[in-house]
Every structure is written in structure tokens, then in C-alpha cells.
Short mmCIF file of C-alpha atoms in Angstrom, two decimals:
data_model
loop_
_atom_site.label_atom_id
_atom_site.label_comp_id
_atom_site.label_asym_id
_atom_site.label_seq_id
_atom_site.Cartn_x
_atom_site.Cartn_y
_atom_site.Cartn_z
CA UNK Y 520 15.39 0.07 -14.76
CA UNK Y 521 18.59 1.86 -15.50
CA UNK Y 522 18.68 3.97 -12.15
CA UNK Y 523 20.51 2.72 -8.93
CA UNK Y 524 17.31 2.67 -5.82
CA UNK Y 525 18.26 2.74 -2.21
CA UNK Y 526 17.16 0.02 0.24
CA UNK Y 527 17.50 0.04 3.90
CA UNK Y 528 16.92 -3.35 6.10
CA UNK Y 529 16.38 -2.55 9.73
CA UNK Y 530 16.13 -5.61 11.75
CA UNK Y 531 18.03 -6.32 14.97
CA UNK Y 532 18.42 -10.25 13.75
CA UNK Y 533 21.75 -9.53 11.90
CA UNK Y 534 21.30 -13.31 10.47
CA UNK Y 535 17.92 -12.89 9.07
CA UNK Y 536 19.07 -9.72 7.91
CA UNK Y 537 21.39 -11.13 5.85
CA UNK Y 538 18.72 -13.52 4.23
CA UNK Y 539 16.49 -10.92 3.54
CA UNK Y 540 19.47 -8.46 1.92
CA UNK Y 541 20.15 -12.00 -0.49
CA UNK Y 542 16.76 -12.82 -1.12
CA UNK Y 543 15.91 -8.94 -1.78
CA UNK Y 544 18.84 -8.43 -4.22
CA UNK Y 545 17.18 -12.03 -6.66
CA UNK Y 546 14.42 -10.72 -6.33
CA UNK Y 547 14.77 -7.47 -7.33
CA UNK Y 548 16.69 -8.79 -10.41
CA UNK Y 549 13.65 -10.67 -11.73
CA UNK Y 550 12.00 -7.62 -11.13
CA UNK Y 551 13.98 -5.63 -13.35
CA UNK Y 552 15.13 -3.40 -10.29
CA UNK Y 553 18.32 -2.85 -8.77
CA UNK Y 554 18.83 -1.89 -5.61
CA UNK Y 555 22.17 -0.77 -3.33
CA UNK Y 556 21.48 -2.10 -0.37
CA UNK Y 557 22.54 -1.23 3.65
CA UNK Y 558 21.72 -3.15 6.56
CA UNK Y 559 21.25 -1.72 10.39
CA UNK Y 560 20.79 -3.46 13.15
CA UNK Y 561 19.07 -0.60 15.28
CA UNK Y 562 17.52 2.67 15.02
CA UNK Y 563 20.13 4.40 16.46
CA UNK Y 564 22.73 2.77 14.02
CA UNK Y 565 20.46 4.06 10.95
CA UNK Y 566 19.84 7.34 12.23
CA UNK Y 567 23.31 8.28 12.54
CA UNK Y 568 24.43 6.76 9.58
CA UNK Y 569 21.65 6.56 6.69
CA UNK Y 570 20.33 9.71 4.91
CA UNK Y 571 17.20 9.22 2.45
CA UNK Y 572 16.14 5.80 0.93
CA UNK Y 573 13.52 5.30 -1.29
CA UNK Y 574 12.18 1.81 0.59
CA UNK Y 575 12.46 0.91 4.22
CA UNK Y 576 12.32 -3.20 4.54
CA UNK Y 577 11.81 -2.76 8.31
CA UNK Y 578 10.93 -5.18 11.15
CA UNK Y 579 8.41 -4.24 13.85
CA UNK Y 580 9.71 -5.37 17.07
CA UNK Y 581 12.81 -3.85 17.15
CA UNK Y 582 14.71 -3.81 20.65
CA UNK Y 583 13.72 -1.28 22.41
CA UNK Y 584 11.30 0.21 19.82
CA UNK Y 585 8.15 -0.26 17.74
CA UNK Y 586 8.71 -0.30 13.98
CA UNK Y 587 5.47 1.45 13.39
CA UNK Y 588 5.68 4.12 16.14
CA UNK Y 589 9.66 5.25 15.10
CA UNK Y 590 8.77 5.12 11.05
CA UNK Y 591 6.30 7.65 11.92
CA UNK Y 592 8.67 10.48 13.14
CA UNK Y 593 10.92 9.14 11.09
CA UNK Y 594 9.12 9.60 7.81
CA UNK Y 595 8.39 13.09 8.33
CA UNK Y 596 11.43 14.02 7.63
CA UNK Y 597 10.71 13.08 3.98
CA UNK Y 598 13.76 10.54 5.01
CA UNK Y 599 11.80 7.62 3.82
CA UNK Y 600 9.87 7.01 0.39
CA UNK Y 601 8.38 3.81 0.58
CA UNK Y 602 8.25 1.10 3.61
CA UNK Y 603 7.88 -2.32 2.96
CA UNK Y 604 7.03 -4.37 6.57
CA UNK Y 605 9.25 -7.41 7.09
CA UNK Y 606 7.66 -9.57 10.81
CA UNK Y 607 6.93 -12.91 12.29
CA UNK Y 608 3.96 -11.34 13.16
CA UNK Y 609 1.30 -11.45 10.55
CA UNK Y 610 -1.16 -9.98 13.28
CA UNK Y 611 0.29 -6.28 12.93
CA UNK Y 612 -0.37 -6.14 9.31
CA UNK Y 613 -3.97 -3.79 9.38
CA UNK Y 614 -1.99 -1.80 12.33
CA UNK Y 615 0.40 -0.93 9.96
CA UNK Y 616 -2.06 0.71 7.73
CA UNK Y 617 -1.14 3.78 9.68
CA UNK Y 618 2.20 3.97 7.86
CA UNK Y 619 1.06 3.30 4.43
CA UNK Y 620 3.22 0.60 3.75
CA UNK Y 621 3.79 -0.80 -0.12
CA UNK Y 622 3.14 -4.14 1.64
CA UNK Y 623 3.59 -6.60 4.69
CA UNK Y 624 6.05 -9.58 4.08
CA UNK Y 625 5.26 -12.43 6.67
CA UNK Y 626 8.79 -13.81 7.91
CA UNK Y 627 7.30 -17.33 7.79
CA UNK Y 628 6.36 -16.70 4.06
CA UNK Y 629 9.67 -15.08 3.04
CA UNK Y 630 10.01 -15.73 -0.84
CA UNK Y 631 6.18 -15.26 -2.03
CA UNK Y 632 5.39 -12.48 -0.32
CA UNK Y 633 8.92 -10.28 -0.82
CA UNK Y 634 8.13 -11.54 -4.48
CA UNK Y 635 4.47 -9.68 -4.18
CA UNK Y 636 6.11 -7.17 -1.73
CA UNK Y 637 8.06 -5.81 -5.24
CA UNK Y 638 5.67 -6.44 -7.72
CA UNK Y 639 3.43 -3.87 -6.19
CA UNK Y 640 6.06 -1.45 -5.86
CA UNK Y 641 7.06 -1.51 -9.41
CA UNK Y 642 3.62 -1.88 -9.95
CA UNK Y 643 4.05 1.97 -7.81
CA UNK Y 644 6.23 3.32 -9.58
CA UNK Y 645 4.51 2.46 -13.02
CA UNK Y 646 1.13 3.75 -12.02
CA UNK Y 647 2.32 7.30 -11.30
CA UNK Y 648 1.02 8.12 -14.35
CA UNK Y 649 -0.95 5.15 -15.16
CA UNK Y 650 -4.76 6.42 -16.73
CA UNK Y 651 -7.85 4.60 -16.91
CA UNK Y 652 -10.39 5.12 -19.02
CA UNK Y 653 -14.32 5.00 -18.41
CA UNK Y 654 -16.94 5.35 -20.81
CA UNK Y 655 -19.90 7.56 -20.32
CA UNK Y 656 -22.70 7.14 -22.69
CA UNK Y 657 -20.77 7.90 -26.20
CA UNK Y 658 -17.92 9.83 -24.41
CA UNK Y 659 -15.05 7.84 -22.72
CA UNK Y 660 -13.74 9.85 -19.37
CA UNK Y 661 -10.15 9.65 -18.86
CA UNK Y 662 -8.71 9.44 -14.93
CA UNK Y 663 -5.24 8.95 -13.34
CA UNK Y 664 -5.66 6.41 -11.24
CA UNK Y 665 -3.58 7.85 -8.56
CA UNK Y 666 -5.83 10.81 -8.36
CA UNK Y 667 -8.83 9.28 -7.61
CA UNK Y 668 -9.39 8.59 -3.47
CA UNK Y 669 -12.44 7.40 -3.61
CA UNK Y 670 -16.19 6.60 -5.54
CA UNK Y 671 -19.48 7.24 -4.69
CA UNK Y 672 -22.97 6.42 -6.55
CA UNK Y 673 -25.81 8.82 -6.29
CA UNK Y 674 -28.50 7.68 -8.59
CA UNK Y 675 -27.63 7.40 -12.00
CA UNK Y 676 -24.96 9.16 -11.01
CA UNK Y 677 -20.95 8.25 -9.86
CA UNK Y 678 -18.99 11.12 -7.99
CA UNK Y 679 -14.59 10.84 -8.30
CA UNK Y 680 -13.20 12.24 -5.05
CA UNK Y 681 -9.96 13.66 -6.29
CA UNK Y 682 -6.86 14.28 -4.22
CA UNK Y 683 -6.72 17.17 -5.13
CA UNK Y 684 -10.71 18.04 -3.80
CA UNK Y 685 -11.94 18.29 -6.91
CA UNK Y 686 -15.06 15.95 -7.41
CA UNK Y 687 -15.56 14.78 -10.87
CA UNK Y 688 -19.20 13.42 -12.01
CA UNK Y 689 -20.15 11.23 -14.77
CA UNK Y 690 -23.70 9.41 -15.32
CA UNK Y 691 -22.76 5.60 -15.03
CA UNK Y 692 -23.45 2.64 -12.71
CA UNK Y 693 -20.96 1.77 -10.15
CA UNK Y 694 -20.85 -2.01 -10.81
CA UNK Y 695 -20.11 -1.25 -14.20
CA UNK Y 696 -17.12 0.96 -13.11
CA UNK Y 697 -16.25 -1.15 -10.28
CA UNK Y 698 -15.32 -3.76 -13.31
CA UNK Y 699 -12.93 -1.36 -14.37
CA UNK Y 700 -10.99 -0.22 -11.32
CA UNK Y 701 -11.13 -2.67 -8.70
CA UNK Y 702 -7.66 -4.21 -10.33
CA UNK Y 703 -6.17 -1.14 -9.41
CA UNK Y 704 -6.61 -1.62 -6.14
CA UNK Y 705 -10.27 -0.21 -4.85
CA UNK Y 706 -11.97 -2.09 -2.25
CA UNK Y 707 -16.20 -1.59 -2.04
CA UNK Y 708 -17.35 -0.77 1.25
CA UNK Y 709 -20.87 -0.62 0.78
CA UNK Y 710 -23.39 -0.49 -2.58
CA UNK Y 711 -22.54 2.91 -3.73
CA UNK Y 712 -18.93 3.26 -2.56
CA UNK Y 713 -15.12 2.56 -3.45
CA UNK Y 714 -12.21 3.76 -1.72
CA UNK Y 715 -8.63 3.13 -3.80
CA UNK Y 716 -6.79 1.10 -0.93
CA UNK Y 717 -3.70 3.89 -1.29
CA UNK Y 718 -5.21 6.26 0.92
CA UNK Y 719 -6.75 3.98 3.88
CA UNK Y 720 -4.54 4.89 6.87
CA UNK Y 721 -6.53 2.29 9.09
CA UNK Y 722 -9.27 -0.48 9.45
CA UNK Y 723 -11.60 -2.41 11.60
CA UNK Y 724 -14.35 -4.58 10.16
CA UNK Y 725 -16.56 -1.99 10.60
CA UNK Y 726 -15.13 1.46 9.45
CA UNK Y 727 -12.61 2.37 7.20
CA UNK Y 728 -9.99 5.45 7.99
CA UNK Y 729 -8.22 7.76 5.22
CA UNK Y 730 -5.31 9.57 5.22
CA UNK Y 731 -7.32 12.74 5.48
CA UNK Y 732 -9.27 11.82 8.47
CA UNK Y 733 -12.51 11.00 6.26
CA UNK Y 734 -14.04 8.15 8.10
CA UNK Y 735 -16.41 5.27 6.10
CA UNK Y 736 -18.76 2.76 7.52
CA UNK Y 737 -18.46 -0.77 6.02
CA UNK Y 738 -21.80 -2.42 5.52
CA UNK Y 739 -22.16 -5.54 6.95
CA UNK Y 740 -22.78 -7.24 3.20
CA UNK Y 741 -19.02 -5.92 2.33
CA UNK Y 742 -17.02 -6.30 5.81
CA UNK Y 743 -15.86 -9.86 4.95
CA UNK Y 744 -15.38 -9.15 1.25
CA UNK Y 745 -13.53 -5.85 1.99
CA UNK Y 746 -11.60 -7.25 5.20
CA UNK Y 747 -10.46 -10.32 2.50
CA UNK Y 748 -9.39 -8.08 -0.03
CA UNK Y 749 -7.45 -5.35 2.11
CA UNK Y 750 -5.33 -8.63 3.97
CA UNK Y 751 -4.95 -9.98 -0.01
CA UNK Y 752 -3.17 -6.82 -1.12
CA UNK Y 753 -1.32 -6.37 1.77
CA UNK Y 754 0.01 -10.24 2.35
CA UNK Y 755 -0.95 -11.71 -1.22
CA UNK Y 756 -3.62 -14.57 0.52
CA UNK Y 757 -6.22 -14.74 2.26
CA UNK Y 758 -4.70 -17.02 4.85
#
């Protein structure tokens, strides 16, 4: 990439804060990204000196603060673009659904998952206009990716929830479909639905939250499977 991305590191261990600004800026490289990057030490040092940035490597347990909880008020501001979670503790990573971060890089597991951390987020970038195309009958249905929130079968039947509220129906199966989209990042939560994992703002084993509030039971055949594959995306194993 030719153009010059901002990175912010907010972590209150100045050393490992320097290890993560090195291991970011290799990284990056071999991702064909560059990045200038700052480094705070608290949220009140950032506030008063960093204006936008389009990703946020950002520790949870910060002194005196949550991660999570400050990003929040934070990000409304339209200060913050992306947020990639940096902790020691790998237990936080479905509570920070709620931010909808890129992903959640274990501190124990520095170099694999940073390495997965920005392969999905050039994988971001590239999929803003990324299309996919399903066949229907002898017709072939084209869809942004990005567009689609999430799938549901009704009979012969498969309904696209749009973001923009538009629902878009084509006659098809949902496995068949499912083979299509599910490397793009759509999780099944029961037989006849699939929710692309961008807009899930939260998760239990049991029910799935959106971004718009929409709320979706996970049948017990798919917790495990979906539970697996949500903690794959966001940590890059199932471990």
C-alpha cells in the first residue's frame, strides 16, 4: 500500500509497548502495510495528545480504566477506525465483541496472532468492495459481502438481510450457499441461519447479539461449532 496508516498502542507497560510497536512495524511490512506509529502509556496521555487513527492496538486493563468501557466513548467520536485488542487475558476476548474489534491478540501468543491480527485487517480493507457470487438456477446473484448481515432459509427459499434493510430472496439451499460464504466469515447458528461475524456485538453459547439489537438463539447442534468458530476468528485457534 502506498498510503501512510495511523497506529496507536495504548498500554501502560511502556516495555511491552515497545515490543509490540517493533513487532507491529515487521509485521506490517510483510503485510504490505505501513504504518506511523505512537505509543501512550495512559488514556489521559492519548486523549490530550492523539487526534484520529485508523487502528487502536489497545490493552484492557489499563490503570485506572477498562479498555473496553473507555474505547466505547471514545469511538464515538469517530476518533477511532479500527481496534485491534492486545491482553494477557485471553478470557475477555467474547466481552470484547461489544467493541467490534478486527481481532484479539493474546500477549502470551504475541507473533501468530498480531500476524492474524493484520491479515484480517487487510483482509478489511480489501473486502470493502469484495462481491460474491451465488448461482440461482441458470442465473448467478451477485452480493457485496459487506452488505449482507445475515441468512435465513425458508423452504426452498434463502432470505439476505441487508444492512441497508433491504431483504434480498433467491430459491437455493442454504448448505449449498453456506459453501460459498462461510470463508468470509459467517458463522451458522442453527439449520436455516447465518449471521456474517462483522455485525455480532456479543455472545453466550446460547444467543447471539447484533449490532442492531437483533437477538438469535443458537441451537444446541451449532453452540460448540459456532462458539469454536467465533474464538477461531477472533484468536486464530481453537485453544
Amino acid at each position: 500500500m502506498d498510503e501512510k496508516l495511523k497506529a496507536v498502542i495504548l498500554d501502560d507497560d511502556k516495555i511491552f509497548a515497545e515490543v509490540l510497536e517493533n513487532r507491529i512495524e515487521r509485521a506490517a511490512s510483510e503485510h504490505g502495510l505501513d504504518f506511523s506509529i505512537q505509543s501512550f502509556q495512559s488514556v489521559s496521555e492519548l486523549e490530550s495528545n492523539a487526534a484520529e487513527c485508523d487502528i487502536l492496538f489497545l490493552d484492557i486493563e489499563l490503570s485506572g480504566y477498562n479498555g473496553m468501557e473507555w474505547v466505547q466513548k471514545w469511538r464515538s467520536d469517530k476518533k477511532i477506525r479500527n481496534i485491534i485488542f492486545v491482553s494477557a487475558y485471553s478470557e475477555y476476548v467474547f466481552q470484547s465483541f461489544d467493541c467490534q474489534p478486527i481481532a484479539f491478540v493474546r500477549k502470551t501468543n504475541l507473533p501468530e496472532d498480531l500476524d492474524r491480527a493484520l491479515t484480517l485487517y487487510r483482509k478489511k480493507i480489501s473486502e470493502r468492495s469484495k462481491i460474491v457470487l451465488i448461482p440461482e438456477g441458470k442465473k448467478t446473484r451477485i452480493f457485496c459481502v459487506t452488505d449482507i448481515v445475515y441468512l435465513k432459509g425458508s423452504g426452498h427459499y434463502v432470505e439476505f438481510y441487508m444492512t441497508n434493510g433491504d431483504v434480498r430472496i433467491l430459491r437455493g439451499k442454504m448448505n449449498s450457499i453456506e459453501e460459498i460464504i462461510e470463508q468470509y466469515g459467517f458463522v451458522r447458528v442453527k439449520i436455516s441461519c447465518l449471521i456474517n461475524v462483522k455485525y455480532i456485538s456479543g455472545m453466550n453459547k446460547k444467543q447471539i447479539m447484533l449490532e442492531s439489537g437483533e437477538k438469535f438463539r443458537v441451537s444446541p447442534k451449532y453452540q460448540e461449532q459456532a462458539y469454536e468458530k467465533l474464538k477461531i476468528f477472533m484468536l486464530g485457534s481453537g485453544e
